[in-house]
Amino acid sequence: PEFLKSESPAPAASSPSPAPLTHSHHPHKKNKFLEAVHFTGSFGSGGWKGDATWTNEHGSTLAVGSKISRRGVDEIEAKAGYKSHDWQWVPDMEVGASVVPGQPGVKYSAKMSKVLHSGGLSPTVSAELSNSEASLGTSLSKELRDGVDVEVDVKMPISGGSRKADVVVDTKTTYKVKGGKLVGTLGGKASSGLRGVSYGVSYDLGP
């Protein structure tokens, strides 16, 4: 007799295990605002001055600062600056306001400046306006050697009340030291002679 063999059914193909559920992860973004704040200060014959400045990727700034002397807090100020980056003919601009504790009124200031790319010196010409005067000026800078720069600034202020003009000359020497810099200043007015010469030293600790 013929034996009938029953074949066992083939094992069912195992269904693929479901893929593990994953959740999209967004990396934590750091606060770029605080990283862009820069602290600077200076001291000299007139007292101490400190500033905190925020700068964006184009060089525009927001700043607050104060001046302190032997008498206490002399001035508190705030400034906003625009750095031209889209059009070559647009100048850089800065506006500011300051108050003196205990005195009424606010001092305002505005400045426009433009670098003239002619030759190797590239001087900067500027015009400034405040509550009390207006001025025109130019500045030049040159690297003497590696890490040492000298800048000369000449201005002709015109007093709003008397409409008299003067000449002011300021020099600044910068020494770069280990990521920061040390700056020495010397300047004065033509009308004041040697008695009106001022000096100072400032420091910049870097980012």
PDB file of C-alpha atoms in Angstrom:
ATOM      1  CA  PRO A   1       0.000   0.000   0.000  1.00  0.00           C
ATOM      2  CA  GLU A   2       1.067   3.419  -0.802  1.00  0.00           C
ATOM      3  CA  PHE A   3       1.772   5.537   2.210  1.00  0.00           C
ATOM      4  CA  LEU A   4       0.582   9.086   1.985  1.00  0.00           C
ATOM      5  CA  LYS A   5       3.036  11.447   3.558  1.00  0.00           C
ATOM      6  CA  SER A   6       1.625  14.611   4.946  1.00  0.00           C
ATOM      7  CA  GLU A   7       3.950  17.515   4.523  1.00  0.00           C
ATOM      8  CA  SER A   8       4.087  19.918   7.366  1.00  0.00           C
ATOM      9  CA  PRO A   9       3.338  23.475   6.263  1.00  0.00           C
ATOM     10  CA  ALA A  10       6.372  25.634   5.644  1.00  0.00           C
ATOM     11  CA  PRO A  11       7.084  27.963   8.518  1.00  0.00           C
ATOM     12  CA  ALA A  12       5.631  31.369   7.939  1.00  0.00           C
ATOM     13  CA  ALA A  13       8.170  34.021   7.096  1.00  0.00           C
ATOM     14  CA  SER A  14       8.860  36.060  10.141  1.00  0.00           C
ATOM     15  CA  SER A  15       7.584  39.586   9.765  1.00  0.00           C
ATOM     16  CA  PRO A  16      10.265  42.213  10.094  1.00  0.00           C
ATOM     17  CA  SER A  17      10.389  43.776  13.510  1.00  0.00           C
ATOM     18  CA  PRO A  18       9.148  47.335  13.533  1.00  0.00           C
ATOM     19  CA  ALA A  19      11.841  49.966  13.399  1.00  0.00           C
ATOM     20  CA  PRO A  20      12.501  51.555  16.762  1.00  0.00           C
ATOM     21  CA  LEU A  21      10.774  54.842  17.258  1.00  0.00           C
ATOM     22  CA  THR A  22      13.164  57.748  17.123  1.00  0.00           C
ATOM     23  CA  HIS A  23      12.515  61.301  18.161  1.00  0.00           C
ATOM     24  CA  SER A  24      14.069  64.210  16.297  1.00  0.00           C
ATOM     25  CA  HIS A  25      16.622  65.914  18.480  1.00  0.00           C
ATOM     26  CA  HIS A  26      17.447  69.562  18.115  1.00  0.00           C
ATOM     27  CA  PRO A  27      20.852  70.517  19.536  1.00  0.00           C
ATOM     28  CA  HIS A  28      20.752  73.227  22.119  1.00  0.00           C
ATOM     29  CA  LYS A  29      21.656  76.567  20.608  1.00  0.00           C
ATOM     30  CA  LYS A  30      23.920  78.793  22.624  1.00  0.00           C
ATOM     31  CA  ASN A  31      23.060  82.374  23.302  1.00  0.00           C
ATOM     32  CA  LYS A  32      25.070  84.150  20.612  1.00  0.00           C
ATOM     33  CA  PHE A  33      24.160  87.575  21.996  1.00  0.00           C
ATOM     34  CA  LEU A  34      26.275  87.211  25.140  1.00  0.00           C
ATOM     35  CA  GLU A  35      29.176  85.764  23.149  1.00  0.00           C
ATOM     36  CA  ALA A  36      29.229  88.921  21.002  1.00  0.00           C
ATOM     37  CA  VAL A  37      29.542  91.304  23.998  1.00  0.00           C
ATOM     38  CA  HIS A  38      33.005  92.813  24.466  1.00  0.00           C
ATOM     39  CA  PHE A  39      34.239  94.556  27.637  1.00  0.00           C
ATOM     40  CA  THR A  40      36.887  97.302  27.486  1.00  0.00           C
ATOM     41  CA  GLY A  41      38.245  99.950  29.831  1.00  0.00           C
ATOM     42  CA  SER A  42      40.757 102.777  30.100  1.00  0.00           C
ATOM     43  CA  PHE A  43      42.385 104.890  32.783  1.00  0.00           C
ATOM     44  CA  GLY A  44      44.511 108.014  32.848  1.00  0.00           C
ATOM     45  CA  SER A  45      44.743 111.551  34.155  1.00  0.00           C
ATOM     46  CA  GLY A  46      40.985 112.042  33.720  1.00  0.00           C
ATOM     47  CA  GLY A  47      39.841 108.917  35.616  1.00  0.00           C
ATOM     48  CA  TRP A  48      38.455 105.506  34.584  1.00  0.00           C
ATOM     49  CA  LYS A  49      36.078 104.559  31.763  1.00  0.00           C
ATOM     50  CA  GLY A  50      34.411 101.195  31.092  1.00  0.00           C
ATOM     51  CA  ASP A  51      32.260  99.963  28.188  1.00  0.00           C
ATOM     52  CA  ALA A  52      30.264  96.887  27.178  1.00  0.00           C
ATOM     53  CA  THR A  53      29.776  96.602  23.399  1.00  0.00           C
ATOM     54  CA  TRP A  54      27.721  94.157  21.326  1.00  0.00           C
ATOM     55  CA  THR A  55      28.794  93.710  17.682  1.00  0.00           C
ATOM     56  CA  ASN A  56      26.949  91.867  14.897  1.00  0.00           C
ATOM     57  CA  GLU A  57      28.461  90.013  11.943  1.00  0.00           C
ATOM     58  CA  HIS A  58      28.678  93.196   9.830  1.00  0.00           C
ATOM     59  CA  GLY A  59      30.315  95.340  12.526  1.00  0.00           C
ATOM     60  CA  SER A  60      27.275  97.352  13.646  1.00  0.00           C
ATOM     61  CA  THR A  61      27.277  97.940  17.406  1.00  0.00           C
ATOM     62  CA  LEU A  62      25.259  98.684  20.537  1.00  0.00           C
ATOM     63  CA  ALA A  63      27.199  99.969  23.547  1.00  0.00           C
ATOM     64  CA  VAL A  64      26.719 101.215  27.112  1.00  0.00           C
ATOM     65  CA  GLY A  65      29.424 102.750  29.278  1.00  0.00           C
ATOM     66  CA  SER A  66      30.283 104.972  32.218  1.00  0.00           C
ATOM     67  CA  LYS A  67      33.017 107.372  33.324  1.00  0.00           C
ATOM     68  CA  ILE A  68      34.263 107.533  36.910  1.00  0.00           C
ATOM     69  CA  SER A  69      36.650 110.032  38.485  1.00  0.00           C
ATOM     70  CA  ARG A  70      37.585 111.121  41.995  1.00  0.00           C
ATOM     71  CA  ARG A  71      34.225 112.880  42.254  1.00  0.00           C
ATOM     72  CA  GLY A  72      32.269 109.666  41.532  1.00  0.00           C
ATOM     73  CA  VAL A  73      30.244 108.752  38.433  1.00  0.00           C
ATOM     74  CA  ASP A  74      30.763 111.520  35.875  1.00  0.00           C
ATOM     75  CA  GLU A  75      28.735 110.207  32.944  1.00  0.00           C
ATOM     76  CA  ILE A  76      26.565 107.325  31.696  1.00  0.00           C
ATOM     77  CA  GLU A  77      26.233 106.878  27.941  1.00  0.00           C
ATOM     78  CA  ALA A  78      24.683 104.656  25.265  1.00  0.00           C
ATOM     79  CA  LYS A  79      25.585 104.420  21.570  1.00  0.00           C
ATOM     80  CA  ALA A  80      24.379 102.687  18.414  1.00  0.00           C
ATOM     81  CA  GLY A  81      26.580 102.333  15.343  1.00  0.00           C
ATOM     82  CA  TYR A  82      25.921 101.237  11.767  1.00  0.00           C
ATOM     83  CA  LYS A  83      28.765  99.719   9.730  1.00  0.00           C
ATOM     84  CA  SER A  84      28.329 100.087   5.980  1.00  0.00           C
ATOM     85  CA  HIS A  85      28.593  96.731   4.175  1.00  0.00           C
ATOM     86  CA  ASP A  86      26.125  96.732   1.248  1.00  0.00           C
ATOM     87  CA  TRP A  87      27.108  99.820  -0.757  1.00  0.00           C
ATOM     88  CA  GLN A  88      30.589 101.262  -1.114  1.00  0.00           C
ATOM     89  CA  TRP A  89      29.434 104.891  -1.116  1.00  0.00           C
ATOM     90  CA  VAL A  90      27.406 104.673   2.142  1.00  0.00           C
ATOM     91  CA  PRO A  91      29.327 106.043   5.179  1.00  0.00           C
ATOM     92  CA  ASP A  92      29.528 104.503   8.625  1.00  0.00           C
ATOM     93  CA  MET A  93      27.208 106.202  11.139  1.00  0.00           C
ATOM     94  CA  GLU A  94      26.967 106.440  14.916  1.00  0.00           C
ATOM     95  CA  VAL A  95      24.480 108.132  17.253  1.00  0.00           C
ATOM     96  CA  GLY A  96      24.723 108.434  21.020  1.00  0.00           C
ATOM     97  CA  ALA A  97      23.219 109.978  24.137  1.00  0.00           C
ATOM     98  CA  SER A  98      24.690 110.560  27.588  1.00  0.00           C
ATOM     99  CA  VAL A  99      23.595 111.914  30.959  1.00  0.00           C
ATOM    100  CA  VAL A 100      25.507 113.343  33.911  1.00  0.00           C
ATOM    101  CA  PRO A 101      24.087 112.186  37.269  1.00  0.00           C
ATOM    102  CA  GLY A 102      22.633 115.117  39.194  1.00  0.00           C
ATOM    103  CA  GLN A 103      22.425 117.431  36.177  1.00  0.00           C
ATOM    104  CA  PRO A 104      19.390 118.054  33.932  1.00  0.00           C
ATOM    105  CA  GLY A 105      19.412 117.490  30.202  1.00  0.00           C
ATOM    106  CA  VAL A 106      20.795 114.914  27.783  1.00  0.00           C
ATOM    107  CA  LYS A 107      23.809 115.296  25.505  1.00  0.00           C
ATOM    108  CA  TYR A 108      23.335 114.023  21.963  1.00  0.00           C
ATOM    109  CA  SER A 109      25.941 113.203  19.329  1.00  0.00           C
ATOM    110  CA  ALA A 110      26.031 111.987  15.730  1.00  0.00           C
ATOM    111  CA  LYS A 111      28.946 111.035  13.502  1.00  0.00           C
ATOM    112  CA  MET A 112      29.470 110.013   9.880  1.00  0.00           C
ATOM    113  CA  SER A 113      32.779 108.695   8.545  1.00  0.00           C
ATOM    114  CA  LYS A 114      34.132 107.216   5.329  1.00  0.00           C
ATOM    115  CA  VAL A 115      37.430 105.584   4.374  1.00  0.00           C
ATOM    116  CA  LEU A 116      38.923 106.933   1.138  1.00  0.00           C
ATOM    117  CA  HIS A 117      40.725 104.115  -0.655  1.00  0.00           C
ATOM    118  CA  SER A 118      43.327 106.144  -2.512  1.00  0.00           C
ATOM    119  CA  GLY A 119      47.002 105.239  -2.434  1.00  0.00           C
ATOM    120  CA  GLY A 120      48.470 103.293   0.465  1.00  0.00           C
ATOM    121  CA  LEU A 121      47.362 105.421   3.439  1.00  0.00           C
ATOM    122  CA  SER A 122      43.540 105.194   3.059  1.00  0.00           C
ATOM    123  CA  PRO A 123      42.622 108.211   5.238  1.00  0.00           C
ATOM    124  CA  THR A 124      39.278 108.418   7.018  1.00  0.00           C
ATOM    125  CA  VAL A 125      37.283 111.649   6.744  1.00  0.00           C
ATOM    126  CA  SER A 126      34.523 112.394   9.234  1.00  0.00           C
ATOM    127  CA  ALA A 127      31.872 114.912  10.267  1.00  0.00           C
ATOM    128  CA  GLU A 128      30.438 115.178  13.790  1.00  0.00           C
ATOM    129  CA  LEU A 129      27.556 117.072  15.366  1.00  0.00           C
ATOM    130  CA  SER A 130      26.576 117.505  19.023  1.00  0.00           C
ATOM    131  CA  ASN A 131      24.541 119.833  21.249  1.00  0.00           C
ATOM    132  CA  SER A 132      27.376 122.336  21.478  1.00  0.00           C
ATOM    133  CA  GLU A 133      29.560 122.052  18.359  1.00  0.00           C
ATOM    134  CA  ALA A 134      30.272 120.606  14.938  1.00  0.00           C
ATOM    135  CA  SER A 135      33.596 119.357  13.602  1.00  0.00           C
ATOM    136  CA  LEU A 136      35.379 118.077  10.523  1.00  0.00           C
ATOM    137  CA  GLY A 137      38.347 115.739  10.708  1.00  0.00           C
ATOM    138  CA  THR A 138      40.659 113.223   9.133  1.00  0.00           C
ATOM    139  CA  SER A 139      42.744 110.374  10.511  1.00  0.00           C
ATOM    140  CA  LEU A 140      45.643 108.263   9.267  1.00  0.00           C
ATOM    141  CA  SER A 141      47.122 105.038  10.615  1.00  0.00           C
ATOM    142  CA  LYS A 142      50.360 103.199   9.895  1.00  0.00           C
ATOM    143  CA  GLU A 143      52.026 100.025  11.158  1.00  0.00           C
ATOM    144  CA  LEU A 144      55.526 100.847  12.423  1.00  0.00           C
ATOM    145  CA  ARG A 145      56.527  97.228  12.984  1.00  0.00           C
ATOM    146  CA  ASP A 146      54.899  93.902  13.819  1.00  0.00           C
ATOM    147  CA  GLY A 147      52.443  94.446  16.687  1.00  0.00           C
ATOM    148  CA  VAL A 148      52.898  98.243  16.892  1.00  0.00           C
ATOM    149  CA  ASP A 149      50.518 100.685  15.165  1.00  0.00           C
ATOM    150  CA  VAL A 150      50.369 104.492  15.258  1.00  0.00           C
ATOM    151  CA  GLU A 151      47.293 106.583  14.457  1.00  0.00           C
ATOM    152  CA  VAL A 152      47.113 110.370  14.039  1.00  0.00           C
ATOM    153  CA  ASP A 153      43.765 112.158  14.243  1.00  0.00           C
ATOM    154  CA  VAL A 154      43.279 115.834  13.319  1.00  0.00           C
ATOM    155  CA  LYS A 155      39.980 117.654  13.915  1.00  0.00           C
ATOM    156  CA  MET A 156      38.721 121.192  13.443  1.00  0.00           C
ATOM    157  CA  PRO A 157      35.868 121.789  15.907  1.00  0.00           C
ATOM    158  CA  ILE A 158      33.578 124.791  15.510  1.00  0.00           C
ATOM    159  CA  SER A 159      31.822 125.993  18.658  1.00  0.00           C
ATOM    160  CA  GLY A 160      28.084 126.489  18.298  1.00  0.00           C
ATOM    161  CA  GLY A 161      27.970 129.590  20.508  1.00  0.00           C
ATOM    162  CA  SER A 162      31.039 131.609  19.523  1.00  0.00           C
ATOM    163  CA  ARG A 163      31.472 129.977  16.083  1.00  0.00           C
ATOM    164  CA  LYS A 164      35.235 129.873  16.701  1.00  0.00           C
ATOM    165  CA  ALA A 165      37.335 127.137  15.116  1.00  0.00           C
ATOM    166  CA  ASP A 166      40.276 125.333  16.714  1.00  0.00           C
ATOM    167  CA  VAL A 167      42.635 122.495  15.765  1.00  0.00           C
ATOM    168  CA  VAL A 168      42.852 119.331  17.874  1.00  0.00           C
ATOM    169  CA  VAL A 169      45.578 116.727  17.329  1.00  0.00           C
ATOM    170  CA  ASP A 170      45.487 113.278  18.959  1.00  0.00           C
ATOM    171  CA  THR A 171      47.970 110.434  18.573  1.00  0.00           C
ATOM    172  CA  LYS A 172      47.427 106.809  19.560  1.00  0.00           C
ATOM    173  CA  THR A 173      50.036 104.052  19.767  1.00  0.00           C
ATOM    174  CA  THR A 174      48.814 100.447  20.007  1.00  0.00           C
ATOM    175  CA  TYR A 175      50.877  97.506  21.276  1.00  0.00           C
ATOM    176  CA  LYS A 176      49.420  94.030  20.708  1.00  0.00           C
ATOM    177  CA  VAL A 177      50.076  91.719  23.669  1.00  0.00           C
ATOM    178  CA  LYS A 178      48.948  88.045  23.902  1.00  0.00           C
ATOM    179  CA  GLY A 179      45.527  88.342  22.258  1.00  0.00           C
ATOM    180  CA  GLY A 180      44.822  91.773  23.745  1.00  0.00           C
ATOM    181  CA  LYS A 181      46.295  95.213  23.330  1.00  0.00           C
ATOM    182  CA  LEU A 182      47.709  98.160  25.253  1.00  0.00           C
ATOM    183  CA  VAL A 183      47.040 101.663  23.920  1.00  0.00           C
ATOM    184  CA  GLY A 184      48.803 104.914  24.820  1.00  0.00           C
ATOM    185  CA  THR A 185      47.305 108.289  23.849  1.00  0.00           C
ATOM    186  CA  LEU A 186      48.674 111.827  23.671  1.00  0.00           C
ATOM    187  CA  GLY A 187      46.897 114.922  22.401  1.00  0.00           C
ATOM    188  CA  GLY A 188      45.963 118.551  22.800  1.00  0.00           C
ATOM    189  CA  LYS A 189      44.453 121.713  21.311  1.00  0.00           C
ATOM    190  CA  ALA A 190      46.385 124.322  19.383  1.00  0.00           C
ATOM    191  CA  SER A 191      44.724 127.104  21.400  1.00  0.00           C
ATOM    192  CA  SER A 192      45.807 125.585  24.751  1.00  0.00           C
ATOM    193  CA  GLY A 193      49.489 125.032  23.987  1.00  0.00           C
ATOM    194  CA  LEU A 194      51.531 122.630  26.119  1.00  0.00           C
ATOM    195  CA  ARG A 195      49.332 123.217  29.174  1.00  0.00           C
ATOM    196  CA  GLY A 196      46.429 121.550  27.377  1.00  0.00           C
ATOM    197  CA  VAL A 197      48.254 118.311  26.530  1.00  0.00           C
ATOM    198  CA  SER A 198      46.496 115.181  27.850  1.00  0.00           C
ATOM    199  CA  TYR A 199      47.642 111.569  28.059  1.00  0.00           C
ATOM    200  CA  GLY A 200      46.223 108.167  28.921  1.00  0.00           C
ATOM    201  CA  VAL A 201      46.620 104.393  28.795  1.00  0.00           C
ATOM    202  CA  SER A 202      43.863 101.904  27.901  1.00  0.00           C
ATOM    203  CA  TYR A 203      43.664  98.120  27.842  1.00  0.00           C
ATOM    204  CA  ASP A 204      41.672  95.548  25.877  1.00  0.00           C
ATOM    205  CA  LEU A 205      41.567  92.012  27.298  1.00  0.00           C
ATOM    206  CA  GLY A 206      40.298  90.467  24.068  1.00  0.00           C
ATOM    207  CA  PRO A 207      37.187  88.303  23.502  1.00  0.00           C
TER     208      PRO A 207
END
